[in-house]
């Protein structure tokens, strides 16, 4: 019962947050400029502008456009017969009236630029972001946790202080700054040795074609750039969590029994220091999955982040909004899963 209450509170907070962000984005978007004017380009005669506004539904009053947007995104909505036959909605009738009350998948509309469904655009780019985020987090975990344990085992010694200084710099420095620094070191200064490319995607052709070529060199620099901050944070969290466990009575008892130090660390210290790590790791993974915007754009990586930045430059509101909704969904899913996992691992959490 308590778990249901926690899930309800998390979902309620998430829905309110998404509603607020959508509202701000909608009115900010129309305050910045006229989408029809930007899409028309040099063909900015009155007839062209009116045709574009009518096609995109921009000729309606602003509040009407806002209510229609909320109706499209909401899983419970009112759809008239024209909307039901348009093919844009996947729905189940609840009350068959005119308009009908339906239960449906959120409709994120179509891109102003390509006229493709926004959900299709993001699903086509999600694998790229998933690969980049997963590799970055694996690097952060498998380097950060052992180094955090080493720092805790050498607390207040030179090695510990050096690791704290380095990781503090890693947390403070923005990811795009670290990306530029890595490009300078591994491409400009050591380019002849490392032979790492600056920009591109690791799969040159369609992943299902027979002549697909995968070049993992394209993954090295963006993955390292993204991994530095979570690695630094995971290292410091591991160190602090291990230091908090080292003074516990059961650790003293294990040592008094003559158990090896390695056994004590892997059996007693690290498992009891997992909770803050799970929370931090899930947060970073959600952040990376929702789009490493500057890194993907800087390295020309075909992911969700680059798609969203390109949409912002093109004033493509449906794609921008789709990115916000997808990011919020990822955050909700990952953080809720992490909360449940914490409660399963640690019985002290009621």
Short mmCIF file of C-alpha atoms in Angstrom, two decimals:
data_model
loop_
_atom_site.label_atom_id
_atom_site.label_comp_id
_atom_site.label_asym_id
_atom_site.label_seq_id
_atom_site.Cartn_x
_atom_site.Cartn_y
_atom_site.Cartn_z
CA UNK A 1 0.00 0.00 0.00
CA UNK A 2 2.83 2.35 0.89
CA UNK A 3 4.48 1.64 -2.44
CA UNK A 4 1.28 2.60 -4.26
CA UNK A 5 1.16 5.89 -2.35
CA UNK A 6 4.77 6.62 -3.31
CA UNK A 7 4.08 5.83 -6.97
CA UNK A 8 0.96 8.02 -6.95
CA UNK A 9 2.88 10.96 -5.44
CA UNK A 10 5.72 10.55 -7.95
CA UNK A 11 3.35 10.41 -10.91
CA UNK A 12 1.32 13.39 -9.64
CA UNK A 13 4.44 15.51 -9.25
CA UNK A 14 5.64 14.44 -12.69
CA UNK A 15 2.33 15.31 -14.37
CA UNK A 16 2.27 18.77 -12.76
CA UNK A 17 5.90 19.37 -13.79
CA UNK A 18 5.25 18.30 -17.39
CA UNK A 19 2.14 20.50 -17.54
CA UNK A 20 4.13 23.51 -16.32
CA UNK A 21 6.98 22.98 -18.77
CA UNK A 22 4.60 22.48 -21.71
CA UNK A 23 2.74 25.66 -20.80
CA UNK A 24 5.92 27.74 -20.55
CA UNK A 25 7.30 26.32 -23.79
CA UNK A 26 4.06 26.93 -25.68
CA UNK A 27 3.73 30.60 -24.82
CA UNK A 28 7.49 31.25 -25.08
CA UNK A 29 7.52 29.70 -28.52
CA UNK A 30 4.82 32.01 -29.83
CA UNK A 31 6.40 35.01 -28.11
CA UNK A 32 9.76 34.44 -29.88
CA UNK A 33 8.39 34.67 -33.40
CA UNK A 34 5.89 33.63 -36.03
CA UNK A 35 6.46 29.96 -37.05
CA UNK A 36 4.75 30.52 -40.39
CA UNK A 37 7.09 33.43 -41.18
CA UNK A 38 10.13 31.31 -40.36
CA UNK A 39 8.89 28.33 -42.37
CA UNK A 40 7.95 30.45 -45.39
CA UNK A 41 11.49 31.79 -45.76
CA UNK A 42 11.73 34.05 -48.79
CA UNK A 43 8.19 33.10 -49.92
CA UNK A 44 6.69 35.46 -47.36
CA UNK A 45 3.72 36.75 -49.33
CA UNK A 46 0.41 36.93 -47.49
CA UNK A 47 -1.21 33.99 -49.30
CA UNK A 48 1.71 31.68 -48.48
CA UNK A 49 1.72 32.72 -44.82
CA UNK A 50 -2.03 32.18 -44.48
CA UNK A 51 -1.78 28.77 -46.17
CA UNK A 52 0.97 27.67 -43.76
CA UNK A 53 -0.95 28.94 -40.72
CA UNK A 54 -4.11 27.12 -41.83
CA UNK A 55 -2.19 23.89 -42.50
CA UNK A 56 -0.51 23.94 -39.06
CA UNK A 57 -3.55 25.18 -37.17
CA UNK A 58 -1.82 28.48 -36.37
CA UNK A 59 -4.77 30.55 -37.62
CA UNK A 60 -6.83 29.74 -34.51
CA UNK A 61 -6.88 31.85 -31.32
CA UNK A 62 -3.88 31.26 -29.06
CA UNK A 63 -5.89 29.73 -26.19
CA UNK A 64 -7.64 27.43 -28.63
CA UNK A 65 -4.27 26.24 -29.94
CA UNK A 66 -3.13 25.68 -26.34
CA UNK A 67 -6.20 23.63 -25.41
CA UNK A 68 -5.84 21.57 -28.61
CA UNK A 69 -2.21 20.87 -27.73
CA UNK A 70 -3.14 19.64 -24.25
CA UNK A 71 -5.90 17.51 -25.78
CA UNK A 72 -3.39 15.91 -28.17
CA UNK A 73 -0.83 15.14 -25.46
CA UNK A 74 -3.28 13.97 -22.80
CA UNK A 75 -3.92 10.18 -22.60
CA UNK A 76 -7.62 10.92 -22.00
CA UNK A 77 -9.07 13.29 -24.59
CA UNK A 78 -11.98 14.37 -26.74
CA UNK A 79 -11.74 13.50 -30.46
CA UNK A 80 -14.23 14.45 -33.14
CA UNK A 81 -14.97 12.20 -36.13
CA UNK A 82 -12.43 14.01 -38.35
CA UNK A 83 -9.65 13.51 -35.82
CA UNK A 84 -10.59 9.86 -35.33
CA UNK A 85 -10.33 9.19 -39.08
CA UNK A 86 -7.09 11.15 -39.56
CA UNK A 87 -4.86 8.20 -38.66
CA UNK A 88 -2.81 10.32 -36.24
CA UNK A 89 -4.36 8.90 -33.08
CA UNK A 90 -4.23 5.42 -31.59
CA UNK A 91 -7.22 5.35 -29.28
CA UNK A 92 -9.91 3.32 -27.55
CA UNK A 93 -13.43 4.74 -27.25
CA UNK A 94 -14.74 5.26 -23.72
CA UNK A 95 -17.91 7.18 -24.54
CA UNK A 96 -18.99 7.26 -28.19
CA UNK A 97 -20.40 10.76 -28.50
CA UNK A 98 -19.47 13.64 -30.78
CA UNK A 99 -16.75 14.44 -29.86
CA UNK A 100 -15.96 11.04 -28.33
CA UNK A 101 -14.21 10.57 -25.02
CA UNK A 102 -11.23 8.30 -25.72
CA UNK A 103 -8.22 6.69 -24.07
CA UNK A 104 -5.22 7.14 -26.37
CA UNK A 105 -1.47 7.34 -26.78
CA UNK A 106 -0.19 10.91 -26.49
CA UNK A 107 0.02 12.46 -29.94
CA UNK A 108 3.14 14.62 -30.31
CA UNK A 109 2.07 15.90 -33.74
CA UNK A 110 4.27 16.25 -36.84
CA UNK A 111 7.47 18.14 -37.49
CA UNK A 112 7.00 21.55 -39.09
CA UNK A 113 10.10 20.93 -41.24
CA UNK A 114 9.83 17.29 -42.40
CA UNK A 115 6.12 16.59 -41.74
CA UNK A 116 7.16 13.28 -40.15
CA UNK A 117 5.50 12.19 -36.88
CA UNK A 118 7.56 13.49 -33.97
CA UNK A 119 7.47 10.15 -32.18
CA UNK A 120 9.02 8.48 -35.27
CA UNK A 121 11.81 11.06 -35.35
CA UNK A 122 12.69 10.45 -31.71
CA UNK A 123 12.45 6.68 -31.94
CA UNK A 124 14.85 6.75 -34.89
CA UNK A 125 17.39 8.75 -32.83
CA UNK A 126 16.87 7.04 -29.47
CA UNK A 127 19.23 4.09 -30.20
CA UNK A 128 22.13 6.52 -30.76
CA UNK A 129 21.54 8.26 -27.43
CA UNK A 130 20.97 4.92 -25.69
CA UNK A 131 24.33 3.60 -26.93
CA UNK A 132 26.17 6.77 -25.92
CA UNK A 133 24.50 7.03 -22.50
CA UNK A 134 25.03 3.34 -21.69
CA UNK A 135 28.71 3.31 -22.63
CA UNK A 136 29.33 6.56 -20.72
CA UNK A 137 27.64 5.24 -17.58
CA UNK A 138 29.46 1.90 -17.78
CA UNK A 139 32.76 3.78 -17.93
CA UNK A 140 31.74 5.93 -14.98
CA UNK A 141 30.65 2.96 -12.84
CA UNK A 142 33.51 0.58 -13.57
CA UNK A 143 36.13 3.29 -13.05
CA UNK A 144 34.42 5.40 -10.37
CA UNK A 145 33.47 2.67 -7.87
CA UNK A 146 36.92 0.98 -7.65
CA UNK A 147 38.68 4.35 -7.41
CA UNK A 148 36.18 5.44 -4.74
CA UNK A 149 36.99 2.33 -2.73
CA UNK A 150 40.72 2.97 -3.14
CA UNK A 151 40.24 6.57 -1.99
CA UNK A 152 38.30 5.40 1.09
CA UNK A 153 40.96 2.80 1.92
CA UNK A 154 43.60 5.54 1.73
CA UNK A 155 41.55 8.26 3.46
CA UNK A 156 43.46 11.49 4.16
CA UNK A 157 46.53 10.18 2.38
CA UNK A 158 48.15 11.73 -0.70
CA UNK A 159 46.34 9.46 -3.18
CA UNK A 160 42.96 10.24 -1.58
CA UNK A 161 43.58 13.99 -1.67
CA UNK A 162 44.75 13.84 -5.29
CA UNK A 163 41.61 11.92 -6.36
CA UNK A 164 39.38 14.41 -4.53
CA UNK A 165 41.05 17.36 -6.30
CA UNK A 166 40.73 15.72 -9.73
CA UNK A 167 37.11 14.67 -9.25
CA UNK A 168 36.11 18.07 -7.89
CA UNK A 169 37.44 19.60 -11.09
CA UNK A 170 35.56 16.93 -13.06
CA UNK A 171 32.27 17.80 -11.36
CA UNK A 172 32.77 21.55 -11.72
CA UNK A 173 33.76 21.55 -15.40
CA UNK A 174 30.86 21.51 -17.91
CA UNK A 175 30.73 18.52 -20.24
CA UNK A 176 31.18 20.64 -23.36
CA UNK A 177 34.36 22.16 -21.87
CA UNK A 178 35.74 18.68 -21.21
CA UNK A 179 34.78 17.71 -24.77
CA UNK A 180 36.76 20.63 -26.21
CA UNK A 181 39.69 19.76 -23.93
CA UNK A 182 39.64 16.11 -25.05
CA UNK A 183 39.49 17.18 -28.70
CA UNK A 184 42.51 19.41 -28.14
CA UNK A 185 44.50 16.61 -26.46
CA UNK A 186 43.52 13.51 -28.47
CA UNK A 187 42.81 15.01 -31.89
CA UNK A 188 44.99 18.09 -32.26
CA UNK A 189 48.00 17.30 -30.03
CA UNK A 190 48.00 13.47 -30.26
CA UNK A 191 46.01 13.04 -33.47
CA UNK A 192 48.78 11.21 -35.26
CA UNK A 193 48.95 8.62 -32.46
CA UNK A 194 45.30 8.18 -31.45
CA UNK A 195 43.72 8.66 -34.91
CA UNK A 196 40.38 9.54 -33.31
CA UNK A 197 37.73 11.36 -35.40
CA UNK A 198 36.12 14.56 -34.10
CA UNK A 199 32.60 14.03 -35.43
CA UNK A 200 30.43 11.29 -36.86
CA UNK A 201 28.33 8.28 -35.96
CA UNK A 202 29.67 4.77 -35.34
CA UNK A 203 27.26 3.08 -37.81
CA UNK A 204 27.91 4.31 -41.35
CA UNK A 205 24.90 2.63 -42.96
CA UNK A 206 21.53 1.32 -41.90
CA UNK A 207 22.00 -1.16 -39.07
CA UNK A 208 19.96 -3.82 -40.91
CA UNK A 209 21.80 -3.62 -44.25
CA UNK A 210 24.33 -6.23 -45.33
CA UNK A 211 27.22 -3.77 -45.73
CA UNK A 212 26.87 -2.10 -42.34
CA UNK A 213 30.20 -0.84 -41.02
CA UNK A 214 30.68 -0.04 -37.34
CA UNK A 215 33.60 2.18 -36.31
CA UNK A 216 33.89 2.40 -32.53
CA UNK A 217 36.44 5.21 -32.78
CA UNK A 218 33.55 7.65 -33.18
CA UNK A 219 32.25 6.62 -29.76
CA UNK A 220 35.44 7.24 -27.76
CA UNK A 221 35.52 11.03 -27.37
CA UNK A 222 31.78 11.69 -26.83
CA UNK A 223 31.54 8.79 -24.34
CA UNK A 224 34.57 10.04 -22.39
CA UNK A 225 33.25 13.60 -22.41
CA UNK A 226 29.93 12.47 -20.94
CA UNK A 227 31.50 10.02 -18.47
CA UNK A 228 33.77 12.50 -16.66
CA UNK A 229 31.13 14.19 -14.49
CA UNK A 230 29.21 11.06 -13.40
CA UNK A 231 32.53 9.25 -12.87
CA UNK A 232 33.71 12.03 -10.56
CA UNK A 233 30.47 12.07 -8.62
CA UNK A 234 30.30 8.27 -8.32
CA UNK A 235 33.90 8.19 -7.05
CA UNK A 236 33.19 10.75 -4.34
CA UNK A 237 29.90 9.10 -3.34
CA UNK A 238 31.57 5.69 -3.13
CA UNK A 239 34.35 7.12 -0.99
CA UNK A 240 31.96 8.87 1.42
CA UNK A 241 29.60 5.89 1.62
CA UNK A 242 32.47 3.47 2.32
CA UNK A 243 33.90 5.75 5.00
CA UNK A 244 30.47 5.81 6.66
CA UNK A 245 30.40 2.00 6.76
CA UNK A 246 34.00 1.44 7.88
CA UNK A 247 33.25 2.56 11.45
CA UNK A 248 30.28 0.21 11.90
CA UNK A 249 30.47 -2.52 14.56
CA UNK A 250 29.92 -5.39 12.11
CA UNK A 251 33.04 -4.33 10.17
CA UNK A 252 35.10 -4.44 13.36
CA UNK A 253 33.60 -7.85 14.14
CA UNK A 254 34.46 -9.17 10.66
CA UNK A 255 38.06 -8.03 11.07
CA UNK A 256 38.23 -9.52 14.55
CA UNK A 257 37.19 -12.87 13.07
CA UNK A 258 40.24 -12.75 10.82
CA UNK A 259 38.36 -12.33 7.52
CA UNK A 260 40.45 -11.06 4.64
CA UNK A 261 40.28 -7.36 3.80
CA UNK A 262 39.15 -8.10 0.25
CA UNK A 263 36.29 -10.28 1.48
CA UNK A 264 35.21 -7.60 3.96
CA UNK A 265 35.15 -4.94 1.23
CA UNK A 266 33.20 -6.96 -1.33
CA UNK A 267 30.89 -8.73 1.12
CA UNK A 268 30.15 -6.02 3.71
CA UNK A 269 31.40 -2.54 2.80
CA UNK A 270 30.48 -2.04 -0.87
CA UNK A 271 27.00 -3.69 -0.73
CA UNK A 272 26.03 -1.47 2.21
CA UNK A 273 27.22 1.61 0.33
CA UNK A 274 25.08 0.95 -2.75
CA UNK A 275 22.00 3.04 -1.96
CA UNK A 276 23.41 6.51 -2.70
CA UNK A 277 25.17 5.06 -5.73
CA UNK A 278 21.93 3.64 -7.16
CA UNK A 279 20.18 6.97 -6.74
CA UNK A 280 23.04 8.95 -8.29
CA UNK A 281 23.54 6.45 -11.13
CA UNK A 282 19.86 6.39 -12.04
CA UNK A 283 19.77 10.18 -12.07
CA UNK A 284 22.77 10.41 -14.36
CA UNK A 285 21.44 7.69 -16.65
CA UNK A 286 18.11 9.47 -16.95
CA UNK A 287 19.91 12.71 -17.72
CA UNK A 288 22.11 11.10 -20.36
CA UNK A 289 19.20 9.25 -21.95
CA UNK A 290 17.05 12.35 -22.17
CA UNK A 291 19.67 13.90 -24.41
CA UNK A 292 23.27 14.98 -24.01
CA UNK A 293 22.48 18.03 -26.08
CA UNK A 294 25.79 19.87 -26.41
CA UNK A 295 27.92 16.74 -26.65
CA UNK A 296 25.79 15.19 -29.39
CA UNK A 297 25.69 18.46 -31.30
CA UNK A 298 29.43 19.07 -30.91
CA UNK A 299 30.37 15.59 -32.11
CA UNK A 300 27.60 15.43 -34.76
CA UNK A 301 26.21 12.34 -32.99
CA UNK A 302 22.85 11.15 -34.32
CA UNK A 303 20.92 11.12 -31.05
CA UNK A 304 17.98 12.72 -29.29
CA UNK A 305 20.04 15.70 -28.13
CA UNK A 306 21.20 16.69 -31.60
CA UNK A 307 17.67 16.27 -32.95
CA UNK A 308 16.33 18.65 -30.30
CA UNK A 309 19.05 21.26 -30.83
CA UNK A 310 18.47 21.17 -34.59
CA UNK A 311 14.73 21.63 -33.94
CA UNK A 312 15.45 24.66 -31.75
CA UNK A 313 17.56 26.24 -34.50
CA UNK A 314 14.77 25.57 -37.03
CA UNK A 315 12.01 26.77 -34.68
CA UNK A 316 10.32 23.36 -35.00
CA UNK A 317 8.00 23.50 -31.99
CA UNK A 318 6.44 19.98 -32.17
CA UNK A 319 9.90 18.38 -32.16
CA UNK A 320 11.06 20.57 -29.25
CA UNK A 321 7.94 19.74 -27.29
CA UNK A 322 8.33 16.06 -28.10
CA UNK A 323 11.84 16.20 -26.65
CA UNK A 324 10.53 17.70 -23.41
CA UNK A 325 7.79 15.08 -23.04
CA UNK A 326 10.20 12.24 -23.82
CA UNK A 327 12.82 13.57 -21.39
CA UNK A 328 10.25 13.88 -18.62
CA UNK A 329 8.99 10.34 -19.29
CA UNK A 330 12.52 8.95 -19.09
CA UNK A 331 13.20 10.78 -15.83
CA UNK A 332 9.97 9.52 -14.27
CA UNK A 333 10.54 5.91 -15.34
CA UNK A 334 14.20 5.67 -14.30
CA UNK A 335 13.81 7.49 -10.97
CA UNK A 336 10.73 5.47 -10.00
CA UNK A 337 12.56 2.24 -10.84
CA UNK A 338 15.57 3.38 -8.78
CA UNK A 339 13.33 4.15 -5.80
CA UNK A 340 11.77 0.68 -5.95
CA UNK A 341 15.20 -0.93 -6.35
CA UNK A 342 16.50 0.94 -3.30
CA UNK A 343 13.66 -0.43 -1.21
CA UNK A 344 14.28 -3.98 -2.40
CA UNK A 345 18.02 -3.83 -1.70
CA UNK A 346 17.90 -2.08 1.67
CA UNK A 347 15.27 -3.49 4.09
CA UNK A 348 15.94 -0.53 6.43
CA UNK A 349 13.85 1.63 4.05
CA UNK A 350 10.25 1.04 5.09
#
